[in-house]
Structures are given as C-alpha cells and as structure tokens.
Short mmCIF file of C-alpha atoms in Angstrom, two decimals:
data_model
loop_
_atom_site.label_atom_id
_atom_site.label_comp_id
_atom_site.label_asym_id
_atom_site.label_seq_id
_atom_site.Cartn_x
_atom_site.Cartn_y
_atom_site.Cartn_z
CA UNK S 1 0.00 0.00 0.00
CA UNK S 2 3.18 2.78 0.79
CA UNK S 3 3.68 1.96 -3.05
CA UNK S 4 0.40 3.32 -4.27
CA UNK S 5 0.13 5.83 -1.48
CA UNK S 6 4.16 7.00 -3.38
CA UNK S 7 2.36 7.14 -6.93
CA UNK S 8 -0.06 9.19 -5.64
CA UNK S 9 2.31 11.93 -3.82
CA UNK S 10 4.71 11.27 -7.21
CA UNK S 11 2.44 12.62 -9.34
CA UNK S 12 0.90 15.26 -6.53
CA UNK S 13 3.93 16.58 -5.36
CA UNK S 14 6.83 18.27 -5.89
CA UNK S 15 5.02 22.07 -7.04
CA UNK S 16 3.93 24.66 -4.96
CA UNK S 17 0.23 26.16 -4.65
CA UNK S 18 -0.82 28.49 -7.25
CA UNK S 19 -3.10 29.29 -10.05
CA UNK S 20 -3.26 30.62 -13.87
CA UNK S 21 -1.08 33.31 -14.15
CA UNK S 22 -3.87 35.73 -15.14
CA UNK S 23 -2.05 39.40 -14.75
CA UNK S 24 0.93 38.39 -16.66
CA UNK S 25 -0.92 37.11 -19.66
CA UNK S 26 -2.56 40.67 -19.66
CA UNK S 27 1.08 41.82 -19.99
CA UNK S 28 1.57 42.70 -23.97
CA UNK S 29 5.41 41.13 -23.29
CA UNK S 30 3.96 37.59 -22.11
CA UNK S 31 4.47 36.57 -25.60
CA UNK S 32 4.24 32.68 -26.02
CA UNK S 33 3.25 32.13 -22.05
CA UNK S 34 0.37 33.83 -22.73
CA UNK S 35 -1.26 31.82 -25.73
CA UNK S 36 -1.94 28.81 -22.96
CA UNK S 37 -5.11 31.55 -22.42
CA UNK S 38 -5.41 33.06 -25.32
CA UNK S 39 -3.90 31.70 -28.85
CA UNK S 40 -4.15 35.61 -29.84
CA UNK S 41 -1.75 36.81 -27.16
CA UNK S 42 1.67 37.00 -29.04
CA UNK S 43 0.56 38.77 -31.89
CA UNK S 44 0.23 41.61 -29.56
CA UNK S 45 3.54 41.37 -28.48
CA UNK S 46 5.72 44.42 -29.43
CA UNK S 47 8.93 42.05 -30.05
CA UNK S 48 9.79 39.98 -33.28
CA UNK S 49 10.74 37.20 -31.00
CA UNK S 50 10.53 35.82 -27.34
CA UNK S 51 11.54 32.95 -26.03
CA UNK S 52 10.31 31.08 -22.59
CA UNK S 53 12.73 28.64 -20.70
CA UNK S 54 10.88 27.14 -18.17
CA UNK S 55 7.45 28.59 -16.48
CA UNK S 56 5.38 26.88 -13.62
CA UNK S 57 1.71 27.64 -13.18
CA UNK S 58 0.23 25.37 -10.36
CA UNK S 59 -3.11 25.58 -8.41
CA UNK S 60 -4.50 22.98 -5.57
CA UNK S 61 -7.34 24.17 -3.45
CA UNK S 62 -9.33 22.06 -1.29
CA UNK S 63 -11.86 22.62 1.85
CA UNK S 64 -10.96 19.28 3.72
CA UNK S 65 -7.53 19.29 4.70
CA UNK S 66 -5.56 22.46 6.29
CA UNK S 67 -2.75 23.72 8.33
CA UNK S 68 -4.31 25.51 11.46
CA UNK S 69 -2.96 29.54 11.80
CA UNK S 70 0.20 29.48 9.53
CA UNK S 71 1.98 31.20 6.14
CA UNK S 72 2.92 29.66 3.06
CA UNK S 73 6.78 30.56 3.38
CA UNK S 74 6.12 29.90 7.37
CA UNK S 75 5.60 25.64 5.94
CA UNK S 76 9.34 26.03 4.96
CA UNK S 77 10.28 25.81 8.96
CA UNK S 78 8.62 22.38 8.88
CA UNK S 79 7.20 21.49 12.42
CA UNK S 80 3.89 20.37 11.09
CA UNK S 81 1.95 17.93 13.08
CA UNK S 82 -1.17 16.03 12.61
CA UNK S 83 -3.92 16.32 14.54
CA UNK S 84 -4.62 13.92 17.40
CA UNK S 85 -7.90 14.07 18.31
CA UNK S 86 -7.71 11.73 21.44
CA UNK S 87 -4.96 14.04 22.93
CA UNK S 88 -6.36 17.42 22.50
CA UNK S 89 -3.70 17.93 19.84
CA UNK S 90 -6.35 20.11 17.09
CA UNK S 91 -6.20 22.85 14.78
CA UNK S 92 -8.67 24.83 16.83
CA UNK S 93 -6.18 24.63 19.92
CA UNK S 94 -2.55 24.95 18.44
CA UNK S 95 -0.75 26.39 15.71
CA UNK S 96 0.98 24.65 12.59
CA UNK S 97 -1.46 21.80 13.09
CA UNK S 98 -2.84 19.52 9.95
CA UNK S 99 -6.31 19.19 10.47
CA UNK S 100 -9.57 18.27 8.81
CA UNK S 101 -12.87 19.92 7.40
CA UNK S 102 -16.17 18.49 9.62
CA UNK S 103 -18.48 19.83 6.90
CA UNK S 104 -20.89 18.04 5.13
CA UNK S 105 -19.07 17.87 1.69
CA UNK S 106 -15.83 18.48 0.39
CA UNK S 107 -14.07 19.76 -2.53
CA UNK S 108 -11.01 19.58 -3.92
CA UNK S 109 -8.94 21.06 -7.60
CA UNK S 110 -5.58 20.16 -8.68
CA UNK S 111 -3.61 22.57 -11.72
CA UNK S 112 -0.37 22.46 -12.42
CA UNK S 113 0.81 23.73 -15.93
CA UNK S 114 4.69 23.72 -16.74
CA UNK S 115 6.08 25.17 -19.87
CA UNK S 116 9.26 23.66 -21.13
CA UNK S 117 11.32 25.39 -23.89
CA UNK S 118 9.25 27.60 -26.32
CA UNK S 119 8.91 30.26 -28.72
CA UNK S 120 7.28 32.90 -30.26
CA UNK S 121 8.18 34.44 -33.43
CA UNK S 122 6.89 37.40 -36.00
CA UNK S 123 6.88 36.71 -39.62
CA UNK S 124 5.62 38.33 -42.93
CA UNK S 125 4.31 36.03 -45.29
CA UNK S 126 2.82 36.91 -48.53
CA UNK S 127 2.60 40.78 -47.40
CA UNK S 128 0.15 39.54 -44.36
CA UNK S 129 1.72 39.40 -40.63
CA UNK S 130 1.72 36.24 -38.82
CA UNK S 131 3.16 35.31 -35.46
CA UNK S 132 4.06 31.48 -34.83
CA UNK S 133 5.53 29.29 -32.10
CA UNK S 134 6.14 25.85 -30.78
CA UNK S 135 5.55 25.16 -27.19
CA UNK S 136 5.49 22.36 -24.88
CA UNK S 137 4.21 21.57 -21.76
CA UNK S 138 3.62 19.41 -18.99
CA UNK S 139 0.29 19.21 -17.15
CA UNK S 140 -1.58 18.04 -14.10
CA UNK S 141 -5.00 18.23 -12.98
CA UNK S 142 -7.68 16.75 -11.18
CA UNK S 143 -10.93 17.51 -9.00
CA UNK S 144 -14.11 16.69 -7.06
CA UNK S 145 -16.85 18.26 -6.15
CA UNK S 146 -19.02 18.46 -3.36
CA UNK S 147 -17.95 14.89 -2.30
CA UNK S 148 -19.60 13.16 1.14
CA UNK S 149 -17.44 13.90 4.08
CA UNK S 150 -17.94 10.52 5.42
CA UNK S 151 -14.71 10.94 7.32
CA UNK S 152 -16.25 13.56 9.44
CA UNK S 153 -17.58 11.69 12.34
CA UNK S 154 -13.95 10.79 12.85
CA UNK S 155 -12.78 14.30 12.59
CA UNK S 156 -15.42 15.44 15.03
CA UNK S 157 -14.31 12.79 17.54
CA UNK S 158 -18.47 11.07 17.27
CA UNK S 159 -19.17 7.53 16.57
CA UNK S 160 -19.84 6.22 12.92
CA UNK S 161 -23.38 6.02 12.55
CA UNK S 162 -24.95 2.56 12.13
CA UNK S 163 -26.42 3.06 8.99
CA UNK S 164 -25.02 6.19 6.43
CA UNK S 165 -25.86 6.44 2.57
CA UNK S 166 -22.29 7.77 0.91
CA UNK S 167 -23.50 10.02 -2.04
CA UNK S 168 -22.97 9.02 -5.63
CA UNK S 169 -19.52 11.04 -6.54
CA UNK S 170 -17.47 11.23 -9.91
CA UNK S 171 -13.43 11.96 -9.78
CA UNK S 172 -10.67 12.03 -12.10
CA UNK S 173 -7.09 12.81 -12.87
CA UNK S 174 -4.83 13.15 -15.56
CA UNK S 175 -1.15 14.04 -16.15
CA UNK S 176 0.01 14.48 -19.97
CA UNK S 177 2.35 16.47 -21.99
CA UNK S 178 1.72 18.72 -24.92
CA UNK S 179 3.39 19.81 -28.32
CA UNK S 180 1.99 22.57 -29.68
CA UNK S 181 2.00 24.83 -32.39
CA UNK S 182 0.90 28.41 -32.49
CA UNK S 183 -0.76 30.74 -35.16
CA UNK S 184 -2.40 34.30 -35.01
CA UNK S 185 -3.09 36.72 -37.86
CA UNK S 186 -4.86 39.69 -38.77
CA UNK S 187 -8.25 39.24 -40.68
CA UNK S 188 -8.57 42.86 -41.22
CA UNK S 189 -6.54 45.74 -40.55
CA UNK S 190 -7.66 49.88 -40.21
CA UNK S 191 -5.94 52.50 -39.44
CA UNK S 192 -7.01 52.37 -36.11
CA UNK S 193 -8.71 48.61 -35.76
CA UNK S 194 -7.43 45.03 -36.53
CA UNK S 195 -9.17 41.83 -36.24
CA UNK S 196 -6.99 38.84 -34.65
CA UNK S 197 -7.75 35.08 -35.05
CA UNK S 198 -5.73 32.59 -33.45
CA UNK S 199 -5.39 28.72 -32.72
CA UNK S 200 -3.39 26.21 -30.81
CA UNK S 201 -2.99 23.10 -32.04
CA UNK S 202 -2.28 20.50 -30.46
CA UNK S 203 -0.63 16.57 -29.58
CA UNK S 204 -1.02 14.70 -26.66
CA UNK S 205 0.76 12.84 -24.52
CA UNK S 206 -0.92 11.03 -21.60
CA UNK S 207 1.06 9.85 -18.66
CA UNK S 208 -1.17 9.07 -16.36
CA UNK S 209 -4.92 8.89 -16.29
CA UNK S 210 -7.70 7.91 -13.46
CA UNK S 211 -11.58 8.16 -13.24
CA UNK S 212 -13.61 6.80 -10.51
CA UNK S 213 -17.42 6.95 -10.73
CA UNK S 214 -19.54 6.05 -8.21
CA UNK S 215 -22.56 5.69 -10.10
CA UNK S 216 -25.40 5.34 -6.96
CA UNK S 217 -25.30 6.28 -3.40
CA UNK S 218 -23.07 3.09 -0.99
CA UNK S 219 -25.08 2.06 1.94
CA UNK S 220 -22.71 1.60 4.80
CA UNK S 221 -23.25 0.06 7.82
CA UNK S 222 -20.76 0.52 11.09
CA UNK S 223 -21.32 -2.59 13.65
CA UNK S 224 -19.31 -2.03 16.84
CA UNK S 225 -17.83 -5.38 19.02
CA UNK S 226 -16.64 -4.77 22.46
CA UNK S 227 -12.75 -5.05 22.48
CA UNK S 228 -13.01 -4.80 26.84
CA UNK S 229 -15.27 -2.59 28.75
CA UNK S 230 -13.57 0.50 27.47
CA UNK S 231 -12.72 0.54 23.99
CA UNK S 232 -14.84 -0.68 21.23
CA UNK S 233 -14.01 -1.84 17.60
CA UNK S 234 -15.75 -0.85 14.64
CA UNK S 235 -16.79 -2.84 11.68
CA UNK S 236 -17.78 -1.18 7.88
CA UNK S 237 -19.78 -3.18 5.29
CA UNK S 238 -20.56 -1.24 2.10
CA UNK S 239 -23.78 -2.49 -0.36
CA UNK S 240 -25.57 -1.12 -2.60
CA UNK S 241 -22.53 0.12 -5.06
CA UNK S 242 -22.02 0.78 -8.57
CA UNK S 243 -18.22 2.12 -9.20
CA UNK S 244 -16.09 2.58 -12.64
CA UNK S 245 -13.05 2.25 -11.92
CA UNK S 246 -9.91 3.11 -14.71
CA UNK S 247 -6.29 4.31 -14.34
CA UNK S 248 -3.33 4.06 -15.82
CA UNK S 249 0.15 5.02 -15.07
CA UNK S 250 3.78 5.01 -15.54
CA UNK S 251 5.04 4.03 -11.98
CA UNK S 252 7.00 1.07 -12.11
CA UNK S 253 5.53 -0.97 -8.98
CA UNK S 254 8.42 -3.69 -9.60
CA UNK S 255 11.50 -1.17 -9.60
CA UNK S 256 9.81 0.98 -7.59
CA UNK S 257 10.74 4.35 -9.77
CA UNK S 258 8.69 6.49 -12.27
CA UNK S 259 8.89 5.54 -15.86
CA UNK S 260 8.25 8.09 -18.76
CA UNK S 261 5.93 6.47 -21.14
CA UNK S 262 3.72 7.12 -23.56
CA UNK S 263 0.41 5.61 -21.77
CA UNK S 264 -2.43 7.25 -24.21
CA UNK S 265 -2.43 9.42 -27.35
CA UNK S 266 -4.59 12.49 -28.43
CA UNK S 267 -5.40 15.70 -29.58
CA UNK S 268 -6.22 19.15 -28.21
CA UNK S 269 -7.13 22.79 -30.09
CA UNK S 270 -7.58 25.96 -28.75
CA UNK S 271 -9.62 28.93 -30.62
CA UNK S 272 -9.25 32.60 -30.35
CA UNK S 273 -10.58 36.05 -31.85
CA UNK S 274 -9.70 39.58 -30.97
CA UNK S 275 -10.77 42.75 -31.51
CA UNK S 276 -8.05 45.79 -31.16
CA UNK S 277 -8.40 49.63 -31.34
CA UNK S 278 -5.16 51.14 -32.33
CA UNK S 279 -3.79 54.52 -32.38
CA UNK S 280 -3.02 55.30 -35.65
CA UNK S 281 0.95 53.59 -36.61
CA UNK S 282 1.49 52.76 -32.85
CA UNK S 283 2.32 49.09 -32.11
CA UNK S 284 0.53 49.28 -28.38
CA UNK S 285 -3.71 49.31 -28.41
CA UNK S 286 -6.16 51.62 -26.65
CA UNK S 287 -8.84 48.99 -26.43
CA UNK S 288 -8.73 44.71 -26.94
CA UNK S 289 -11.53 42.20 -26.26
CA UNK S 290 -10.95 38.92 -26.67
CA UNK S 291 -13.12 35.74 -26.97
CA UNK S 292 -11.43 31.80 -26.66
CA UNK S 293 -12.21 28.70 -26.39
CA UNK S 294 -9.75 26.35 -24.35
CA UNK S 295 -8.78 23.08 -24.15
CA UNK S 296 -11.42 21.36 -27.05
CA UNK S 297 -9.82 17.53 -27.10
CA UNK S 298 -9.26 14.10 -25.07
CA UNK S 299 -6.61 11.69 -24.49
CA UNK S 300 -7.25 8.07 -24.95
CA UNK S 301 -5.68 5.98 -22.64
CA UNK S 302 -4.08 2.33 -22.62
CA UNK S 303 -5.30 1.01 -19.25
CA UNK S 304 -7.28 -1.18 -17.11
CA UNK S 305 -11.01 -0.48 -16.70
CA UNK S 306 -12.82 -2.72 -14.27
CA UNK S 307 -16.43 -2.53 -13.05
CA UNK S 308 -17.90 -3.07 -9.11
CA UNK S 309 -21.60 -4.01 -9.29
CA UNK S 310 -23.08 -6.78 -7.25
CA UNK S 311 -26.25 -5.77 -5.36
CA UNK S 312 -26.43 -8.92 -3.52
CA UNK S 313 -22.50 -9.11 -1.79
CA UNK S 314 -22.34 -6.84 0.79
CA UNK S 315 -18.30 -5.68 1.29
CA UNK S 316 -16.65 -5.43 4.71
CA UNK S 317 -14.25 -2.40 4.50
CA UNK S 318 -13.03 -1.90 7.30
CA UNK S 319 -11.24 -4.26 9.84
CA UNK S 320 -11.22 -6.86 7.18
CA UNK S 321 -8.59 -9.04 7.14
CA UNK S 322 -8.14 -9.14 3.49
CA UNK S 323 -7.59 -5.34 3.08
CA UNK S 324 -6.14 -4.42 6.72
CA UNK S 325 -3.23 -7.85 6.47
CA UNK S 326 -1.69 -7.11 3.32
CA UNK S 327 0.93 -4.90 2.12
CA UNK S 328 -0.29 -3.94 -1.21
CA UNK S 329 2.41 -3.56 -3.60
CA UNK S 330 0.58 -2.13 -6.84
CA UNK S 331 -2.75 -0.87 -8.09
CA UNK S 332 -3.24 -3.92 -9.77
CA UNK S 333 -3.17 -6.32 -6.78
CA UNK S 334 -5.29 -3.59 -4.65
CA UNK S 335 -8.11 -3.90 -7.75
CA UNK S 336 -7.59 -7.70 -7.59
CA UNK S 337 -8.97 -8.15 -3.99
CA UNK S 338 -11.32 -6.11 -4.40
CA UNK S 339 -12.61 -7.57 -7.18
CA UNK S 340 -12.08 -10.95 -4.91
CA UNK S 341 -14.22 -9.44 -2.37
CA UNK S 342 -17.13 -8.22 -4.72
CA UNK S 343 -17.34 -11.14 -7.11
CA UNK S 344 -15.49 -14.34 -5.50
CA UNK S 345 -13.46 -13.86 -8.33
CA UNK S 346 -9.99 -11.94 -8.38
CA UNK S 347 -10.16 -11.13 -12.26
CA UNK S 348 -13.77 -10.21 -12.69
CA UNK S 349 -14.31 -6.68 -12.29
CA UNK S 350 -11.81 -5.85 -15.29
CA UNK S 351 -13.86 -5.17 -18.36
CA UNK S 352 -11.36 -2.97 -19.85
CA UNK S 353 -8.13 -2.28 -21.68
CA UNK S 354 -8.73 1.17 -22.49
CA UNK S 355 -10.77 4.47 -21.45
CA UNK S 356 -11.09 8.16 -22.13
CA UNK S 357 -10.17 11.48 -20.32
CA UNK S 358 -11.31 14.99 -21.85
CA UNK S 359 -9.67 18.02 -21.52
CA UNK S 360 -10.86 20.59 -19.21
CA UNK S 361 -12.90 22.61 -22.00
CA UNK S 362 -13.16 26.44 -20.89
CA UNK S 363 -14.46 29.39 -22.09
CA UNK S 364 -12.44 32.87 -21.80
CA UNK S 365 -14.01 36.21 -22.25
CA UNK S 366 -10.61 39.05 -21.68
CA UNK S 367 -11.04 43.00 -21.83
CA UNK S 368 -8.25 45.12 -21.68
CA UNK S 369 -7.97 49.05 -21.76
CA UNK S 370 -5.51 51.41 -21.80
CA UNK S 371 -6.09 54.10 -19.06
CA UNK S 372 -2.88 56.39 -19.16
CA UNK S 373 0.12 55.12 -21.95
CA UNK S 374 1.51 51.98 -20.92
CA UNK S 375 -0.99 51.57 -17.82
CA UNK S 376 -3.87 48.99 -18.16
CA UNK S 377 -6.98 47.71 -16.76
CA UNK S 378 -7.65 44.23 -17.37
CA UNK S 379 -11.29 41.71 -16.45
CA UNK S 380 -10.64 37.76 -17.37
CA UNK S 381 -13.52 35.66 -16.74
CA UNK S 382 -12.80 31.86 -17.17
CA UNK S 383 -15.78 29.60 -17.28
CA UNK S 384 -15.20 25.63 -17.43
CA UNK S 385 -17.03 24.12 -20.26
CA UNK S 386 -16.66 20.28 -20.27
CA UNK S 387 -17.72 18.66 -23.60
CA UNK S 388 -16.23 15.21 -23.70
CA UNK S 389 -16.56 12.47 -21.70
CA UNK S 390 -15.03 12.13 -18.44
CA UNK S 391 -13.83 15.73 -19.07
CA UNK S 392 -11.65 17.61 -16.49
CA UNK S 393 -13.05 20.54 -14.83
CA UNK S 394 -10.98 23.69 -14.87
CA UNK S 395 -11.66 25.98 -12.03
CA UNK S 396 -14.11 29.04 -12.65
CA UNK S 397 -12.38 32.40 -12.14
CA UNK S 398 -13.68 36.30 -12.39
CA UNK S 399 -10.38 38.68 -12.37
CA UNK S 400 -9.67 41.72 -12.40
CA UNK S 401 -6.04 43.49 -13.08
CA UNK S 402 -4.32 46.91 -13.25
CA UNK S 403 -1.05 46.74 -15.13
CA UNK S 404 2.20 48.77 -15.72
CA UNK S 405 4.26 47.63 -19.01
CA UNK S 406 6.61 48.46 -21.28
CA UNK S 407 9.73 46.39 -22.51
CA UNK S 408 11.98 46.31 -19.63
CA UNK S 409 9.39 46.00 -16.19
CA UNK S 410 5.62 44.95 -16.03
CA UNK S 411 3.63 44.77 -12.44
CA UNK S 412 0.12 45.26 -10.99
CA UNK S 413 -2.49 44.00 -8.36
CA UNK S 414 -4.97 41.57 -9.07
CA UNK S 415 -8.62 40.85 -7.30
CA UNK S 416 -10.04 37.08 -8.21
CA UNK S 417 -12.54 35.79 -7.57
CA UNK S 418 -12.64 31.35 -7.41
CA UNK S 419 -15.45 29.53 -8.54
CA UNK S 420 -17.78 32.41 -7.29
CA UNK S 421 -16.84 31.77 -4.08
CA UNK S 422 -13.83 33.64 -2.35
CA UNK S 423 -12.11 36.53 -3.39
CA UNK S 424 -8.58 36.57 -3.41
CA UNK S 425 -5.42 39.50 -3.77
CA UNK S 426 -2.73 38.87 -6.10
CA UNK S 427 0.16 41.13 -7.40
CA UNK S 428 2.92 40.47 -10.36
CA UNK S 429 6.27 41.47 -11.10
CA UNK S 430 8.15 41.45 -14.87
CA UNK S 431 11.57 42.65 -14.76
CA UNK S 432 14.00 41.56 -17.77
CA UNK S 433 14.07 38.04 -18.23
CA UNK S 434 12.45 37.55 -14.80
CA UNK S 435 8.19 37.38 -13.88
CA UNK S 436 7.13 36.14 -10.35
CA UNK S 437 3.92 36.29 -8.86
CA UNK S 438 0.67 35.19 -6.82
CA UNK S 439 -3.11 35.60 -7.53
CA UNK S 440 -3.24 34.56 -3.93
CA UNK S 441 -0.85 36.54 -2.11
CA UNK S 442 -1.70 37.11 1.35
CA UNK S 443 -1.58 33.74 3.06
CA UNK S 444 2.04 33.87 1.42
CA UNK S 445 3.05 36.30 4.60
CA UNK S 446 0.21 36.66 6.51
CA UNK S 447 -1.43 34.08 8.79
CA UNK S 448 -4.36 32.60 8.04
CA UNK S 449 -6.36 30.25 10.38
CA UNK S 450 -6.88 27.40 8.38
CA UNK S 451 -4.31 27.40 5.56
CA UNK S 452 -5.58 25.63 2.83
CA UNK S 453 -4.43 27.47 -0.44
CA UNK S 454 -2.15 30.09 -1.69
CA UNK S 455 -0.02 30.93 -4.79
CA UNK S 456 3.02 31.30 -6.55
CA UNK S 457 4.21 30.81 -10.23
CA UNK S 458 7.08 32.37 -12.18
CA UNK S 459 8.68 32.11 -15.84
CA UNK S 460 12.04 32.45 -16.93
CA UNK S 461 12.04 34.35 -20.54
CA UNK S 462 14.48 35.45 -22.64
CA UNK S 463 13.45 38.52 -25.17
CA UNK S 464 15.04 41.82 -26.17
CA UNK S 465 13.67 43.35 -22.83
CA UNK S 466 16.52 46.48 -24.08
CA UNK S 467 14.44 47.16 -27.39
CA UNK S 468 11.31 49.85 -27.48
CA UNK S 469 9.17 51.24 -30.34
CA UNK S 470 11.55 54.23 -31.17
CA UNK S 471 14.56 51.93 -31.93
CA UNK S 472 11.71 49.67 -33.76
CA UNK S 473 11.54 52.17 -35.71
CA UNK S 474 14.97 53.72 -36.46
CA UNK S 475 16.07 49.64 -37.86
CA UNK S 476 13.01 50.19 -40.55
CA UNK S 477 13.51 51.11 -44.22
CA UNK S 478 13.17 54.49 -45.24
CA UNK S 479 11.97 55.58 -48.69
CA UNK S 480 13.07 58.86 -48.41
CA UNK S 481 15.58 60.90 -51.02
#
C-alpha cells in the first residue's frame, strides 16, 4: 500500500500552490506564455521574437484538509503535526497543526501547468503578418466536487453512525504532456482597428490517467464489538454500489521508480478572436476584447477499466482481514482483492483495456484598456465548459487586473474571484528576463487560520527586454531621397 500511497504523492507533489497566471498574460510582453489563455496573445507582443525557458503555473485548493494559523513561506520551517484528536492535539487549539474539514461535503482542484522550452516568433508572409511558435508543456490536474465527508464523524471525535448512505460522486485525474503549435493573424486591418484570429494546435501525450465513478449512493453500515469494557471496535460493510473504476500510469511498482511512457495518445485545439483599437501607426492598443475557447480535445488511454456491481454481496471495508493484512504492492493487486471481495473472483471486475479522459474545456471572455500610456486595466472571466466524456473541470475564475508595461518591467495587483466563491489579492512582477507572482498573495506572509491554499508561479524568458518602439523604428527602411 506505501507503493500506491508514493504514486499518488509522485504525481501530486513536488510544485507549490498556485493558479493561472492571469495578470501576466494581460502583460503585452507575455508573448508565447500567454497563448496557454489566449492563442491571440503573441501577436500583440511588441517584439519579433521571445523565447520562454521554463514557467510553472500550479493551483491545488481544497476545503478538507488544512494547516491551522500558519503562512505559506512559514511551511518552509517544517514542524507540522497532525492532529490527534484523542490528545487534545487540534487545529482549533494549536498552531501549525494539519487538520480536517467536519463539513458536510468536500471539494477539492488540482492545476499544475509547466512550460518547457518555447517560442514565439513574427513573420511576414505573402505581405500579411503572422506570429508562430512551438511550445510544450507538462500538465496536471484533477478535482471533485461536493464529495460526502464521510470521514467527518472521525474528525469530530463522534461515533460512525450505524447506517449512512455515501453520495454518488465522480473523480478524475490526468497528467500528460503537450506539443503545440501556435498561429495568429490579422483578418482585417484599419488604421485604427485590426481583427486577430488565433489557434493552438495540439498533440497529446498522456502519462497518467484515473476516473472513478460512483454511479449510486453506498449504503454503509458501522457494527461495533466490544474489544473490553472500554474501547470498542468498529466494523464497515458497504452495499448497494455501482463504481467505474480506470487508471493508468507510468510508476514502475516492480523497480519501484517512475517511468516516462507514452500511456495514451490524443489531440487538443484551442480557438481565439480579438478585436483591437489602435492609435493610428502605434504598435501598443487603446482597447482589446478577446473571446477563446480552451482546451477542445481528449486523451485516450491504454489502461485497465474494471467494473464493481453486485447488489447482492455486501463488502466489509473496514477491519477486514483481506484489506487491513496485506501490504499492497501495486494498483493492480489492490483492484484484484477487491474484485475478490465483490465477485469471489480476483479477475472479474476488469472489463477494460482502455478508457477516455477529456480536456478541461473552458471558455475565456478578456477586456483590456488602456487608461494612461503603458498603464492597463484588465477583467478575465474563465468559465469551465466540459464537452467530452469524463472531461476535467478547470476551475471558474472572475479577475480583475491593473497593469504597468513596457519592454523592460511589467507589475500590478490583481482581485479574483474562485469559482464564485472567495475573493482573493494577487500582485505580479516582470523585470527583464524575470516574472514572479501570486493571484493569492496574502496567506504567502500573513497568517491565516486554516491554511488551505495560496499561490506562486514564475517564468524564466528570454526577449530583447533592451528594445522599445523608437529603436523599432529607427532599424526600418526608409523611402526617403
């Protein structure tokens, strides 16, 4: 079991908390980190060329777990502990404690998004402009929502109660890589409007892939035997389920190491139109709204699918022999018992060699004005849009930026606002080949009672941060005599 337990920290681990790096893709000089939200960005840019390094660009929220009255940076110390109920040992009573939610249902969103080595370049073909690039990336998300928070009763120190109906509950995860190429070009051009069009396109590379649904509510049932007048020992039967189960992965189980391979193949496309006021002859825009839509593809993977539906076996979960005994030692052999358990029958429940995950479809709407030269004010709104089947869900986001740029430095605050829910301060920071920031910046430095999110992400770029229009201009022809 420590085996799958390390697949699932593998693939969770290793980034910090964060989310889309909204105010610097408002920055005109965001160049090819910016098409991941908007294949129209680069165009804008005022260079020829840009090029991005390495960029990271992670979220992971939740409302079950958190760290009781602590910063992000104050995690670095270490010191954690978990919670021990039975000892008094609780988030409510000390500091830097690990704790858990005792609402009703929980939630949870996973996003991380690095960018590998990419560019961005501008290019005259046939008298029309184009920009292109070639990016790649590697990604991670997952999420539930508004899962049962069966675990409760043991967070809030009560007895399980002897009967509980666990609602029906869909999860999934996937980890892939992309190769993409990029393309944006004026459909029409005024003296003082153009009309952008852009596109992504797409391969896929899936890693690894789960889905779990839980297609009707689990009865379970909690009998208690007396272990000695004291202490009592509960028992779990679950009945009534219906579960899909898939996953694949590239952890070795035998060698006990991750293994890049290619575990599913697809395709993905992103759209994108945009609508510019210019001043007449001047590279930088007064006005730009912008329309995309994100993320329109699916993976499929090569994988085991089983299936968990037999009304009349009930399923002891808990203190069960068969489970508690044995050191699991892959997915696989976990599957296997259960499977064993459901059916009598250890190979039963696969039906499967093969299933599909869809890309976490979005729509985003982006405004952006200019209210003094070189200062903007930017709105994103991000709605998730899932299309295929077992799609990812992106997180919903409202945002709104103010922005300084011009070729050297970039910076501005941020207000978001996740999934309607809780509003948030960020702030951003270009300077040369450097851009840091948070969309969630307070619980960076500031304590927070129950820690549960924050965020950083940064890029490393590399782009002629020492050029501006003027010399632009200077380098061009002249006709004159």
């Amino acid at each position: 079991m420590k085996k799958i337990v390390y697949v699932i920290s593998f693939i969770c681990s290793h980034y910090l908390y964060g989310q889309n790096a909204l105010s610097f893709s408002n920055d005109q000089y965001s160049g090819i980190n910016g098409t991941v939200l908007s294949p129209t960005t680069p165009y804008f840019n005022p260079n020829k060329w840009d090029v991005n390094i390495i960029s990271s660009d992670v979220l992971f929220r939740n409302d079950y777990a958190y760290i009781s009255d602590q910063t992000f940076f104050g995690l670095l110390h270490g010191n954690t502990k978990n919670a021990q109920p039975r000892k008094g040992i609780t988030g409510k009573t000390q500091s830097n404690i690990l704790d858990y939610s005792t609402k009703n249902f929980i939630s949870y969103n996973l996003e991380n998004d690095i960018m590998g080595p990419s560019f961005s370049m501008k290019q005259k073909i046939n008298n029309q402009t184009f920009r292109l690039g070639l990016f790649s990336r590697l990604r991670q998300q997952g999420s539930v929502k508004n899962i049962d928070n069966y675990m409760k009763f043991h967070n809030d120190r009560v007895l399980l109660p002897s009967d509980y109906s666990f609602n029906s509950a869909k999860t999934n995860f996937m980890n892939w890589n992309e190769i993409g190429l990029n393309i944006s070009t004026n459909l029409y051009t005024t003296n003082t409007e153009e009309l952008i069009i852009g596109a992504n396109i797409k391969y896929l590379i899936g890693l690894d892939g789960a889905v779990i649904n839980s297609k009707s509510p689990i009865k379970l049932e909690a009998n208690y035997i007396e272990v000695d007048s004291i202490h009592k020992k509960s028992e779990i039967y679950a009945s009534n389920y219906n579960i899909e189960a898939s996953y694949a992965t590239n952890y070795d189980f035998d060698r006990d190491k991750y293994v890049y391979r290619n575990r599913g193949n697809g395709v993905g496309i992103d759209l994108g139109i945009s609508l510019v006021d210019r001043r007449i002859n001047d590279e930088l825009y007064d006005f730009k709204l912008s329309a995309n839509l994100l993320d329109i593809g699916y993976v499929n993977f090569r994988g085991e699918k089983h299936v968990f539906y037999n009304p009349g076996q009930r399923v002891k979960i808990k203190n069960n022999p068969n489970f508690d005994d044995v050191e699991f030692e892959s997915i696989e052999q976990y599957l296997k018992v259960i499977s064993k358990e459901v059916y009598g029958d250890e190979n039963k429940s696969k039906v499967g060699n093969g299933f599909t995950i869809g890309l976490p479809t979005s729509l985003h709407v982006s405004m952006s004005k200019m209210i003094r030269p070189n200062q903007y004010w930017n709105v994103n709104w991000i709605q998730r849009t899932p299309i295929f089947e077992n799609s990812l869900k992106r997180t919903n986001v409202l945002q709104t930026s103010y922005s300084i740029q011009n070729n050297a430095i970039g910076f501005g605050p941020s207000l978001s606002l996740y999934n309607y829910e809780k509003v948030t301060v960020g702030s951003y920071l270009r300077l040369g080949p450097l851009v840091m920031g948070s969309d969630n910046i307070l619980p960076l430095f500031i304590k927070h009672n129950k820690l549960n999110a924050s965020s950083i992400y940064f890029a490393l770029k590399f782009y002629p941060f020492w050029d501006n229009e003027e010399k632009r201009r200077s380098r061009e022809d002249c006709d004159c005599w």
